[in-house]
Structures are given as structure tokens and as C-alpha cells.
mmCIF file with all atom_site columns, N, CA and C in Angstrom:
data_model
loop_
_atom_site.group_PDB
_atom_site.id
_atom_site.type_symbol
_atom_site.label_atom_id
_atom_site.label_alt_id
_atom_site.label_comp_id
_atom_site.label_asym_id
_atom_site.label_entity_id
_atom_site.label_seq_id
_atom_site.pdbx_PDB_ins_code
_atom_site.Cartn_x
_atom_site.Cartn_y
_atom_site.Cartn_z
_atom_site.occupancy
_atom_site.B_iso_or_equiv
_atom_site.pdbx_formal_charge
_atom_site.auth_seq_id
_atom_site.auth_comp_id
_atom_site.auth_asym_id
_atom_site.auth_atom_id
_atom_site.pdbx_PDB_model_num
ATOM 1   N N  . MET A 1 1  ? 111.085 100.997 87.152  1.00 87.00 ? 30  MET A N  1
ATOM 2   C CA . MET A 1 1  ? 111.573 101.025 86.520  1.00 87.00 ? 30  MET A CA 1
ATOM 3   C C  . MET A 1 1  ? 111.804 99.425  87.688  1.00 87.00 ? 30  MET A C  1
ATOM 4   N N  . ILE A 1 2  ? 111.890 98.447  86.439  1.00 89.00 ? 31  ILE A N  1
ATOM 5   C CA . ILE A 1 2  ? 111.743 97.048  87.201  1.00 89.00 ? 31  ILE A CA 1
ATOM 6   C C  . ILE A 1 2  ? 113.062 96.126  86.090  1.00 89.00 ? 31  ILE A C  1
ATOM 7   N N  . ALA A 1 3  ? 113.783 96.011  87.842  1.00 91.00 ? 32  ALA A N  1
ATOM 8   C CA . ALA A 1 3  ? 114.290 94.714  88.077  1.00 91.00 ? 32  ALA A CA 1
ATOM 9   C C  . ALA A 1 3  ? 114.590 93.276  87.740  1.00 91.00 ? 32  ALA A C  1
ATOM 10  N N  . ILE A 1 4  ? 115.404 92.338  87.238  1.00 90.00 ? 33  ILE A N  1
ATOM 11  C CA . ILE A 1 4  ? 114.589 91.484  87.012  1.00 90.00 ? 33  ILE A CA 1
ATOM 12  C C  . ILE A 1 4  ? 116.523 90.002  87.513  1.00 90.00 ? 33  ILE A C  1
ATOM 13  N N  . SER A 1 5  ? 117.100 89.859  88.340  1.00 90.00 ? 34  SER A N  1
ATOM 14  C CA . SER A 1 5  ? 117.655 88.672  88.653  1.00 90.00 ? 34  SER A CA 1
ATOM 15  C C  . SER A 1 5  ? 118.277 87.985  87.464  1.00 90.00 ? 34  SER A C  1
ATOM 16  N N  . LYS A 1 6  ? 119.544 88.224  87.256  1.00 91.00 ? 35  LYS A N  1
ATOM 17  C CA . LYS A 1 6  ? 119.470 86.956  85.977  1.00 91.00 ? 35  LYS A CA 1
ATOM 18  C C  . LYS A 1 6  ? 119.579 85.480  85.869  1.00 91.00 ? 35  LYS A C  1
ATOM 19  N N  . ARG A 1 7  ? 120.426 85.602  87.482  1.00 92.00 ? 36  ARG A N  1
ATOM 20  C CA . ARG A 1 7  ? 120.220 84.658  88.764  1.00 92.00 ? 36  ARG A CA 1
ATOM 21  C C  . ARG A 1 7  ? 119.636 83.701  88.136  1.00 92.00 ? 36  ARG A C  1
ATOM 22  N N  . THR A 1 8  ? 117.990 83.980  87.935  1.00 86.00 ? 37  THR A N  1
ATOM 23  C CA . THR A 1 8  ? 117.093 82.809  87.484  1.00 86.00 ? 37  THR A CA 1
ATOM 24  C C  . THR A 1 8  ? 117.264 82.385  85.909  1.00 86.00 ? 37  THR A C  1
ATOM 25  N N  . ASP A 1 9  ? 116.012 81.210  85.120  1.00 87.00 ? 38  ASP A N  1
ATOM 26  C CA . ASP A 1 9  ? 116.469 81.295  85.183  1.00 87.00 ? 38  ASP A CA 1
ATOM 27  C C  . ASP A 1 9  ? 115.225 81.690  83.640  1.00 87.00 ? 38  ASP A C  1
ATOM 28  N N  . HIS A 1 10 ? 115.050 81.620  82.361  1.00 89.00 ? 39  HIS A N  1
ATOM 29  C CA . HIS A 1 10 ? 114.472 82.596  80.692  1.00 89.00 ? 39  HIS A CA 1
ATOM 30  C C  . HIS A 1 10 ? 113.396 82.747  81.855  1.00 89.00 ? 39  HIS A C  1
ATOM 31  N N  . ASP A 1 11 ? 113.061 81.086  81.436  1.00 87.00 ? 40  ASP A N  1
ATOM 32  C CA . ASP A 1 11 ? 110.820 81.199  82.054  1.00 87.00 ? 40  ASP A CA 1
ATOM 33  C C  . ASP A 1 11 ? 110.616 81.229  83.464  1.00 87.00 ? 40  ASP A C  1
ATOM 34  N N  . GLN A 1 12 ? 111.696 81.861  84.650  1.00 87.00 ? 41  GLN A N  1
ATOM 35  C CA . GLN A 1 12 ? 111.075 82.660  85.595  1.00 87.00 ? 41  GLN A CA 1
ATOM 36  C C  . GLN A 1 12 ? 111.664 84.052  85.549  1.00 87.00 ? 41  GLN A C  1
ATOM 37  N N  . GLN A 1 13 ? 112.474 84.562  84.298  1.00 90.00 ? 42  GLN A N  1
ATOM 38  C CA . GLN A 1 13 ? 112.483 86.362  84.689  1.00 90.00 ? 42  GLN A CA 1
ATOM 39  C C  . GLN A 1 13 ? 111.239 86.584  83.561  1.00 90.00 ? 42  GLN A C  1
ATOM 40  N N  . LEU A 1 14 ? 110.379 85.932  82.619  1.00 91.00 ? 43  LEU A N  1
ATOM 41  C CA . LEU A 1 14 ? 109.573 86.464  82.140  1.00 91.00 ? 43  LEU A CA 1
ATOM 42  C C  . LEU A 1 14 ? 108.247 86.020  82.687  1.00 91.00 ? 43  LEU A C  1
ATOM 43  N N  . SER A 1 15 ? 108.070 85.427  83.043  1.00 88.00 ? 44  SER A N  1
ATOM 44  C CA . SER A 1 15 ? 107.208 85.079  84.723  1.00 88.00 ? 44  SER A CA 1
ATOM 45  C C  . SER A 1 15 ? 107.012 86.618  85.883  1.00 88.00 ? 44  SER A C  1
ATOM 46  N N  . THR A 1 16 ? 108.094 86.944  86.422  1.00 90.00 ? 45  THR A N  1
ATOM 47  C CA . THR A 1 16 ? 108.478 87.149  87.509  1.00 90.00 ? 45  THR A CA 1
ATOM 48  C C  . THR A 1 16 ? 108.024 88.588  86.389  1.00 90.00 ? 45  THR A C  1
ATOM 49  N N  . LEU A 1 17 ? 108.229 89.479  85.121  1.00 93.00 ? 46  LEU A N  1
ATOM 50  C CA . LEU A 1 17 ? 107.668 90.166  84.384  1.00 93.00 ? 46  LEU A CA 1
ATOM 51  C C  . LEU A 1 17 ? 106.663 90.634  84.716  1.00 93.00 ? 46  LEU A C  1
ATOM 52  N N  . ALA A 1 18 ? 105.736 89.531  83.536  1.00 93.00 ? 47  ALA A N  1
ATOM 53  C CA . ALA A 1 18 ? 104.238 89.796  83.887  1.00 93.00 ? 47  ALA A CA 1
ATOM 54  C C  . ALA A 1 18 ? 103.855 89.706  85.251  1.00 93.00 ? 47  ALA A C  1
ATOM 55  N N  . HIS A 1 19 ? 104.324 89.338  85.825  1.00 91.00 ? 48  HIS A N  1
ATOM 56  C CA . HIS A 1 19 ? 103.722 90.651  87.309  1.00 91.00 ? 48  HIS A CA 1
ATOM 57  C C  . HIS A 1 19 ? 104.390 91.563  88.068  1.00 91.00 ? 48  HIS A C  1
ATOM 58  N N  . GLU A 1 20 ? 105.499 92.176  87.467  1.00 92.00 ? 49  GLU A N  1
ATOM 59  C CA . GLU A 1 20 ? 105.563 93.329  87.871  1.00 92.00 ? 49  GLU A CA 1
ATOM 60  C C  . GLU A 1 20 ? 104.907 93.974  86.313  1.00 92.00 ? 49  GLU A C  1
ATOM 61  N N  . LEU A 1 21 ? 105.059 93.789  85.432  1.00 94.00 ? 50  LEU A N  1
ATOM 62  C CA . LEU A 1 21 ? 104.034 95.007  84.625  1.00 94.00 ? 50  LEU A CA 1
ATOM 63  C C  . LEU A 1 21 ? 102.470 94.534  85.340  1.00 94.00 ? 50  LEU A C  1
ATOM 64  N N  . GLN A 1 22 ? 102.250 93.519  85.707  1.00 92.00 ? 51  GLN A N  1
ATOM 65  C CA . GLN A 1 22 ? 100.531 93.977  86.242  1.00 92.00 ? 51  GLN A CA 1
ATOM 66  C C  . GLN A 1 22 ? 100.812 95.667  87.155  1.00 92.00 ? 51  GLN A C  1
ATOM 67  N N  . HIS A 1 23 ? 101.534 95.578  88.081  1.00 90.00 ? 52  HIS A N  1
ATOM 68  C CA . HIS A 1 23 ? 102.030 96.109  88.878  1.00 90.00 ? 52  HIS A CA 1
ATOM 69  C C  . HIS A 1 23 ? 101.315 97.467  88.434  1.00 90.00 ? 52  HIS A C  1
ATOM 70  N N  . PHE A 1 24 ? 102.424 97.693  87.209  1.00 91.00 ? 53  PHE A N  1
ATOM 71  C CA . PHE A 1 24 ? 102.762 99.037  86.876  1.00 91.00 ? 53  PHE A CA 1
ATOM 72  C C  . PHE A 1 24 ? 100.917 99.336  85.835  1.00 91.00 ? 53  PHE A C  1
ATOM 73  N N  . VAL A 1 25 ? 100.742 98.633  85.176  1.00 92.00 ? 54  VAL A N  1
ATOM 74  C CA . VAL A 1 25 ? 99.579  98.988  84.760  1.00 92.00 ? 54  VAL A CA 1
ATOM 75  C C  . VAL A 1 25 ? 98.908  99.042  85.610  1.00 92.00 ? 54  VAL A C  1
ATOM 76  N N  . ASP A 1 26 ? 97.964  98.280  86.887  1.00 90.00 ? 55  ASP A N  1
ATOM 77  C CA . ASP A 1 26 ? 97.327  98.639  87.864  1.00 90.00 ? 55  ASP A CA 1
ATOM 78  C C  . ASP A 1 26 ? 97.637  100.480 88.597  1.00 90.00 ? 55  ASP A C  1
ATOM 79  N N  . HIS A 1 27 ? 99.407  100.704 88.914  1.00 87.00 ? 56  HIS A N  1
ATOM 80  C CA . HIS A 1 27 ? 99.754  101.873 89.114  1.00 87.00 ? 56  HIS A CA 1
ATOM 81  C C  . HIS A 1 27 ? 99.052  102.999 87.530  1.00 87.00 ? 56  HIS A C  1
ATOM 82  N N  . ALA A 1 28 ? 99.478  102.980 86.716  1.00 89.00 ? 57  ALA A N  1
ATOM 83  C CA . ALA A 1 28 ? 98.998  103.595 84.888  1.00 89.00 ? 57  ALA A CA 1
ATOM 84  C C  . ALA A 1 28 ? 97.095  104.230 85.404  1.00 89.00 ? 57  ALA A C  1
ATOM 85  N N  . MET A 1 29 ? 96.361  102.758 85.444  1.00 89.00 ? 58  MET A N  1
ATOM 86  C CA . MET A 1 29 ? 95.117  103.270 85.570  1.00 89.00 ? 58  MET A CA 1
ATOM 87  C C  . MET A 1 29 ? 94.660  103.533 87.179  1.00 89.00 ? 58  MET A C  1
ATOM 88  N N  . GLY A 1 30 ? 95.241  103.816 87.675  1.00 86.00 ? 59  GLY A N  1
ATOM 89  C CA . GLY A 1 30 ? 94.918  104.224 89.347  1.00 86.00 ? 59  GLY A CA 1
ATOM 90  C C  . GLY A 1 30 ? 94.702  104.104 89.616  1.00 86.00 ? 59  GLY A C  1
ATOM 91  N N  . TRP A 1 31 ? 94.301  102.359 89.774  1.00 82.00 ? 60  TRP A N  1
ATOM 92  C CA . TRP A 1 31 ? 94.311  101.117 90.720  1.00 82.00 ? 60  TRP A CA 1
ATOM 93  C C  . TRP A 1 31 ? 94.464  101.517 91.352  1.00 82.00 ? 60  TRP A C  1
ATOM 94  N N  . ASP A 1 32 ? 94.273  101.014 93.301  1.00 70.00 ? 61  ASP A N  1
ATOM 95  C CA . ASP A 1 32 ? 94.785  100.264 94.316  1.00 70.00 ? 61  ASP A CA 1
ATOM 96  C C  . ASP A 1 32 ? 96.262  99.981  94.759  1.00 70.00 ? 61  ASP A C  1
ATOM 97  N N  . ILE A 1 33 ? 97.755  100.181 94.853  1.00 67.00 ? 62  ILE A N  1
ATOM 98  C CA . ILE A 1 33 ? 98.909  99.835  93.800  1.00 67.00 ? 62  ILE A CA 1
ATOM 99  C C  . ILE A 1 33 ? 99.573  99.778  95.463  1.00 67.00 ? 62  ILE A C  1
ATOM 100 N N  . GLY A 1 34 ? 98.242  99.046  96.564  1.00 67.00 ? 63  GLY A N  1
ATOM 101 C CA . GLY A 1 34 ? 99.232  99.437  98.019  1.00 67.00 ? 63  GLY A CA 1
ATOM 102 C C  . GLY A 1 34 ? 100.006 97.680  97.989  1.00 67.00 ? 63  GLY A C  1
ATOM 103 N N  . ASN A 1 35 ? 100.121 97.408  99.586  1.00 67.00 ? 64  ASN A N  1
ATOM 104 C CA . ASN A 1 35 ? 100.334 96.251  99.115  1.00 67.00 ? 64  ASN A CA 1
ATOM 105 C C  . ASN A 1 35 ? 99.154  94.483  100.217 1.00 67.00 ? 64  ASN A C  1
ATOM 106 N N  . THR A 1 36 ? 98.125  95.109  98.386  1.00 75.00 ? 65  THR A N  1
ATOM 107 C CA . THR A 1 36 ? 97.059  94.544  98.965  1.00 75.00 ? 65  THR A CA 1
ATOM 108 C C  . THR A 1 36 ? 96.737  93.319  99.091  1.00 75.00 ? 65  THR A C  1
ATOM 109 N N  . VAL A 1 37 ? 96.163  92.268  99.309  1.00 76.00 ? 66  VAL A N  1
ATOM 110 C CA . VAL A 1 37 ? 96.117  90.834  98.530  1.00 76.00 ? 66  VAL A CA 1
ATOM 111 C C  . VAL A 1 37 ? 95.449  91.225  97.133  1.00 76.00 ? 66  VAL A C  1
ATOM 112 N N  . GLN A 1 38 ? 94.282  91.596  97.001  1.00 81.00 ? 67  GLN A N  1
ATOM 113 C CA . GLN A 1 38 ? 93.369  91.364  95.578  1.00 81.00 ? 67  GLN A CA 1
ATOM 114 C C  . GLN A 1 38 ? 95.253  92.380  94.688  1.00 81.00 ? 67  GLN A C  1
ATOM 115 N N  . CYS A 1 39 ? 95.800  93.150  95.205  1.00 83.00 ? 68  CYS A N  1
ATOM 116 C CA . CYS A 1 39 ? 96.083  93.871  93.773  1.00 83.00 ? 68  CYS A CA 1
ATOM 117 C C  . CYS A 1 39 ? 98.163  92.465  93.419  1.00 83.00 ? 68  CYS A C  1
ATOM 118 N N  . GLU A 1 40 ? 98.495  92.235  94.539  1.00 82.00 ? 69  GLU A N  1
ATOM 119 C CA . GLU A 1 40 ? 98.981  89.886  94.050  1.00 82.00 ? 69  GLU A CA 1
ATOM 120 C C  . GLU A 1 40 ? 97.952  89.845  93.463  1.00 82.00 ? 69  GLU A C  1
ATOM 121 N N  . VAL A 1 41 ? 96.991  89.547  93.992  1.00 81.00 ? 70  VAL A N  1
ATOM 122 C CA . VAL A 1 41 ? 96.082  88.305  93.064  1.00 81.00 ? 70  VAL A CA 1
ATOM 123 C C  . VAL A 1 41 ? 95.790  88.897  91.528  1.00 81.00 ? 70  VAL A C  1
ATOM 124 N N  . ARG A 1 42 ? 95.787  90.289  92.058  1.00 86.00 ? 71  ARG A N  1
ATOM 125 C CA . ARG A 1 42 ? 95.634  90.446  89.938  1.00 86.00 ? 71  ARG A CA 1
ATOM 126 C C  . ARG A 1 42 ? 96.956  89.662  89.576  1.00 86.00 ? 71  ARG A C  1
ATOM 127 N N  . ALA A 1 43 ? 98.115  90.972  90.154  1.00 87.00 ? 72  ALA A N  1
ATOM 128 C CA . ALA A 1 43 ? 99.486  89.867  89.084  1.00 87.00 ? 72  ALA A CA 1
ATOM 129 C C  . ALA A 1 43 ? 99.615  88.877  88.807  1.00 87.00 ? 72  ALA A C  1
ATOM 130 N N  . ASN A 1 44 ? 99.525  88.137  89.967  1.00 83.00 ? 73  ASN A N  1
ATOM 131 C CA . ASN A 1 44 ? 99.218  86.620  89.859  1.00 83.00 ? 73  ASN A CA 1
ATOM 132 C C  . ASN A 1 44 ? 98.818  86.003  89.105  1.00 83.00 ? 73  ASN A C  1
ATOM 133 N N  . GLN A 1 45 ? 97.073  86.946  88.827  1.00 85.00 ? 74  GLN A N  1
ATOM 134 C CA . GLN A 1 45 ? 97.394  86.020  87.032  1.00 85.00 ? 74  GLN A CA 1
ATOM 135 C C  . GLN A 1 45 ? 97.329  85.973  85.836  1.00 85.00 ? 74  GLN A C  1
ATOM 136 N N  . SER A 1 46 ? 97.845  88.075  85.963  1.00 88.00 ? 75  SER A N  1
ATOM 137 C CA . SER A 1 46 ? 98.529  88.332  84.411  1.00 88.00 ? 75  SER A CA 1
ATOM 138 C C  . SER A 1 46 ? 99.628  87.069  84.644  1.00 88.00 ? 75  SER A C  1
ATOM 139 N N  . GLN A 1 47 ? 100.659 86.963  85.527  1.00 87.00 ? 76  GLN A N  1
ATOM 140 C CA . GLN A 1 47 ? 101.374 85.910  85.671  1.00 87.00 ? 76  GLN A CA 1
ATOM 141 C C  . GLN A 1 47 ? 101.453 84.945  85.274  1.00 87.00 ? 76  GLN A C  1
ATOM 142 N N  . ALA A 1 48 ? 100.174 84.301  85.566  1.00 84.00 ? 77  ALA A N  1
ATOM 143 C CA . ALA A 1 48 ? 100.047 83.352  85.364  1.00 84.00 ? 77  ALA A CA 1
ATOM 144 C C  . ALA A 1 48 ? 99.158  82.014  84.245  1.00 84.00 ? 77  ALA A C  1
ATOM 145 N N  . LEU A 1 49 ? 98.711  83.303  83.944  1.00 86.00 ? 78  LEU A N  1
ATOM 146 C CA . LEU A 1 49 ? 98.120  83.063  82.156  1.00 86.00 ? 78  LEU A CA 1
ATOM 147 C C  . LEU A 1 49 ? 99.055  83.525  81.220  1.00 86.00 ? 78  LEU A C  1
ATOM 148 N N  . VAL A 1 50 ? 99.996  83.884  81.355  1.00 88.00 ? 79  VAL A N  1
ATOM 149 C CA . VAL A 1 50 ? 102.230 84.267  80.463  1.00 88.00 ? 79  VAL A CA 1
ATOM 150 C C  . VAL A 1 50 ? 102.848 82.684  80.630  1.00 88.00 ? 79  VAL A C  1
ATOM 151 N N  . ILE A 1 51 ? 102.715 82.355  82.187  1.00 85.00 ? 80  ILE A N  1
ATOM 152 C CA . ILE A 1 51 ? 103.192 81.003  82.314  1.00 85.00 ? 80  ILE A CA 1
ATOM 153 C C  . ILE A 1 51 ? 101.886 80.161  81.301  1.00 85.00 ? 80  ILE A C  1
ATOM 154 N N  . GLN A 1 52 ? 101.496 80.094  80.940  1.00 83.00 ? 81  GLN A N  1
ATOM 155 C CA . GLN A 1 52 ? 100.093 79.352  80.953  1.00 83.00 ? 81  GLN A CA 1
ATOM 156 C C  . GLN A 1 52 ? 99.856  79.519  79.066  1.00 83.00 ? 81  GLN A C  1
ATOM 157 N N  . GLN A 1 53 ? 100.290 80.455  79.159  1.00 87.00 ? 82  GLN A N  1
ATOM 158 C CA . GLN A 1 53 ? 100.318 81.280  77.575  1.00 87.00 ? 82  GLN A CA 1
ATOM 159 C C  . GLN A 1 53 ? 101.841 80.250  76.369  1.00 87.00 ? 82  GLN A C  1
ATOM 160 N N  . LEU A 1 54 ? 102.928 81.083  77.642  1.00 88.00 ? 83  LEU A N  1
ATOM 161 C CA . LEU A 1 54 ? 103.813 80.806  76.386  1.00 88.00 ? 83  LEU A CA 1
ATOM 162 C C  . LEU A 1 54 ? 104.556 78.688  76.478  1.00 88.00 ? 83  LEU A C  1
ATOM 163 N N  . ARG A 1 55 ? 103.430 78.759  77.753  1.00 85.00 ? 84  ARG A N  1
ATOM 164 C CA . ARG A 1 55 ? 104.082 77.132  78.131  1.00 85.00 ? 84  ARG A CA 1
ATOM 165 C C  . ARG A 1 55 ? 105.290 77.575  78.711  1.00 85.00 ? 84  ARG A C  1
ATOM 166 N N  . LEU A 1 56 ? 105.710 78.151  79.685  1.00 82.00 ? 85  LEU A N  1
ATOM 167 C CA . LEU A 1 56 ? 106.768 78.510  80.422  1.00 82.00 ? 85  LEU A CA 1
ATOM 168 C C  . LEU A 1 56 ? 107.045 76.793  81.642  1.00 82.00 ? 85  LEU A C  1
ATOM 169 N N  . ASP A 1 57 ? 108.371 76.445  82.388  1.00 79.00 ? 86  ASP A N  1
ATOM 170 C CA . ASP A 1 57 ? 108.254 75.778  83.835  1.00 79.00 ? 86  ASP A CA 1
ATOM 171 C C  . ASP A 1 57 ? 108.683 77.578  84.697  1.00 79.00 ? 86  ASP A C  1
ATOM 172 N N  . ALA A 1 58 ? 107.820 77.040  85.051  1.00 69.00 ? 87  ALA A N  1
ATOM 173 C CA . ALA A 1 58 ? 108.177 78.675  86.136  1.00 69.00 ? 87  ALA A CA 1
ATOM 174 C C  . ALA A 1 58 ? 107.770 78.162  87.621  1.00 69.00 ? 87  ALA A C  1
ATOM 175 N N  . ARG A 1 59 ? 108.834 78.079  88.987  1.00 69.00 ? 88  ARG A N  1
ATOM 176 C CA . ARG A 1 59 ? 108.571 77.347  89.582  1.00 69.00 ? 88  ARG A CA 1
ATOM 177 C C  . ARG A 1 59 ? 108.605 78.528  90.510  1.00 69.00 ? 88  ARG A C  1
ATOM 178 N N  . CYS A 1 60 ? 106.985 78.741  90.745  1.00 65.00 ? 89  CYS A N  1
ATOM 179 C CA . CYS A 1 60 ? 107.011 79.506  91.688  1.00 65.00 ? 89  CYS A CA 1
ATOM 180 C C  . CYS A 1 60 ? 104.973 79.802  92.613  1.00 65.00 ? 89  CYS A C  1
ATOM 181 N N  . TYR A 1 61 ? 105.118 80.596  93.408  1.00 63.00 ? 90  TYR A N  1
ATOM 182 C CA . TYR A 1 61 ? 103.846 80.521  94.027  1.00 63.00 ? 90  TYR A CA 1
ATOM 183 C C  . TYR A 1 61 ? 103.463 82.420  93.775  1.00 63.00 ? 90  TYR A C  1
ATOM 184 N N  . GLY A 1 62 ? 102.131 82.565  94.409  1.00 61.00 ? 91  GLY A N  1
ATOM 185 C CA . GLY A 1 62 ? 102.203 83.327  95.325  1.00 61.00 ? 91  GLY A CA 1
ATOM 186 C C  . GLY A 1 62 ? 100.637 83.316  96.065  1.00 61.00 ? 91  GLY A C  1
ATOM 187 N N  . LEU A 1 63 ? 99.964  85.280  96.119  1.00 56.00 ? 92  LEU A N  1
ATOM 188 C CA . LEU A 1 63 ? 98.593  84.908  97.205  1.00 56.00 ? 92  LEU A CA 1
ATOM 189 C C  . LEU A 1 63 ? 97.870  84.678  96.214  1.00 56.00 ? 92  LEU A C  1
ATOM 190 N N  . GLY A 1 64 ? 97.928  84.050  97.091  1.00 60.00 ? 93  GLY A N  1
ATOM 191 C CA . GLY A 1 64 ? 96.046  84.030  96.146  1.00 60.00 ? 93  GLY A CA 1
ATOM 192 C C  . GLY A 1 64 ? 94.138  84.664  97.186  1.00 60.00 ? 93  GLY A C  1
ATOM 193 N N  . ALA A 1 65 ? 94.450  84.505  96.724  1.00 62.00 ? 94  ALA A N  1
ATOM 194 C CA . ALA A 1 65 ? 92.645  85.757  97.374  1.00 62.00 ? 94  ALA A CA 1
ATOM 195 C C  . ALA A 1 65 ? 92.392  85.657  98.674  1.00 62.00 ? 94  ALA A C  1
ATOM 196 N N  . THR A 1 66 ? 92.626  84.364  99.476  1.00 66.00 ? 95  THR A N  1
ATOM 197 C CA . THR A 1 66 ? 92.135  83.297  100.753 1.00 66.00 ? 95  THR A CA 1
ATOM 198 C C  . THR A 1 66 ? 93.550  83.813  101.649 1.00 66.00 ? 95  THR A C  1
ATOM 199 N N  . GLY A 1 67 ? 94.448  83.742  100.784 1.00 64.00 ? 96  GLY A N  1
ATOM 200 C CA . GLY A 1 67 ? 96.157  85.171  101.803 1.00 64.00 ? 96  GLY A CA 1
ATOM 201 C C  . GLY A 1 67 ? 97.114  83.214  101.658 1.00 64.00 ? 96  GLY A C  1
ATOM 202 N N  . GLY A 1 68 ? 96.160  82.368  101.272 1.00 66.00 ? 97  GLY A N  1
ATOM 203 C CA . GLY A 1 68 ? 97.899  80.779  100.933 1.00 66.00 ? 97  GLY A CA 1
ATOM 204 C C  . GLY A 1 68 ? 98.825  81.374  99.916  1.00 66.00 ? 97  GLY A C  1
ATOM 205 N N  . LEU A 1 69 ? 99.831  80.422  99.612  1.00 65.00 ? 98  LEU A N  1
ATOM 206 C CA . LEU A 1 69 ? 100.114 80.526  98.750  1.00 65.00 ? 98  LEU A CA 1
ATOM 207 C C  . LEU A 1 69 ? 99.325  79.457  97.624  1.00 65.00 ? 98  LEU A C  1
ATOM 208 N N  . ASN A 1 70 ? 99.994  79.285  96.234  1.00 68.00 ? 99  ASN A N  1
ATOM 209 C CA . ASN A 1 70 ? 99.613  78.782  95.472  1.00 68.00 ? 99  ASN A CA 1
ATOM 210 C C  . ASN A 1 70 ? 100.073 78.962  94.303  1.00 68.00 ? 99  ASN A C  1
ATOM 211 N N  . HIS A 1 71 ? 100.309 78.470  93.308  1.00 67.00 ? 100 HIS A N  1
ATOM 212 C CA . HIS A 1 71 ? 101.413 78.371  92.023  1.00 67.00 ? 100 HIS A CA 1
ATOM 213 C C  . HIS A 1 71 ? 100.285 79.020  91.558  1.00 67.00 ? 100 HIS A C  1
ATOM 214 N N  . PRO A 1 72 ? 100.782 79.878  89.777  1.00 63.00 ? 101 PRO A N  1
ATOM 215 C CA . PRO A 1 72 ? 100.115 81.166  89.689  1.00 63.00 ? 101 PRO A CA 1
ATOM 216 C C  . PRO A 1 72 ? 98.864  80.260  89.246  1.00 63.00 ? 101 PRO A C  1
ATOM 217 N N  . GLU A 1 73 ? 99.491  79.463  88.035  1.00 64.00 ? 102 GLU A N  1
ATOM 218 C CA . GLU A 1 73 ? 97.942  78.854  87.872  1.00 64.00 ? 102 GLU A CA 1
ATOM 219 C C  . GLU A 1 73 ? 97.200  78.680  88.163  1.00 64.00 ? 102 GLU A C  1
ATOM 220 N N  . VAL A 1 74 ? 96.981  77.943  89.202  1.00 69.00 ? 103 VAL A N  1
ATOM 221 C CA . VAL A 1 74 ? 95.475  77.849  90.461  1.00 69.00 ? 103 VAL A CA 1
ATOM 222 C C  . VAL A 1 74 ? 95.508  79.089  90.820  1.00 69.00 ? 103 VAL A C  1
ATOM 223 N N  . ILE A 1 75 ? 95.951  80.403  90.652  1.00 63.00 ? 104 ILE A N  1
ATOM 224 C CA . ILE A 1 75 ? 94.875  81.214  90.729  1.00 63.00 ? 104 ILE A CA 1
ATOM 225 C C  . ILE A 1 75 ? 94.866  81.923  89.745  1.00 63.00 ? 104 ILE A C  1
ATOM 226 N N  . ALA A 1 76 ? 94.746  81.838  88.365  1.00 60.00 ? 105 ALA A N  1
ATOM 227 C CA . ALA A 1 76 ? 94.882  82.296  87.457  1.00 60.00 ? 105 ALA A CA 1
ATOM 228 C C  . ALA A 1 76 ? 92.731  80.830  87.525  1.00 60.00 ? 105 ALA A C  1
ATOM 229 N N  . GLU A 1 77 ? 93.260  80.102  88.308  1.00 64.00 ? 106 GLU A N  1
ATOM 230 C CA . GLU A 1 77 ? 91.578  79.094  87.503  1.00 64.00 ? 106 GLU A CA 1
ATOM 231 C C  . GLU A 1 77 ? 90.467  80.392  88.343  1.00 64.00 ? 106 GLU A C  1
#
């Protein structure tokens, strides 16, 4: 079950949904879904692609491959 706050704007809800759906795909594929940097980077990359493709105004930051916080668009590059 994925629950997304209604208190955030529509763009943030969509970008969060993309992030969480990547975690679902990881689980369905049998990939490591633990609390790992790789898992979060993969989810942030999916989130960033949705932000870019739908031209969302998403003001969020995620865990990059080096462990630092970056905007998802930076992570996708």
C-alpha cells in the first residue's frame, strides 16, 4: 500500500508516487529493497525521470550515489 499526503501539491504527489512505485518494482523483481543507497538512488532516478517528462515543479531532494542530498534531476543525470 502506498499512502501519499494530500497536504502536498499535485506535482509533489506524482513525484513521490513515482519514487514509491520504483520500490514496488524492486520488490516485484526480487531486487534488494532494504535501506540501501542503491535502492534509494534507483527510486530517485525514476522519480527524476517523471519530474522531467511531466515537467513537474517538485521541490524535493533525494539520496545520491555518493550519499549526499541532491535534487532528483541531478541524480537522474
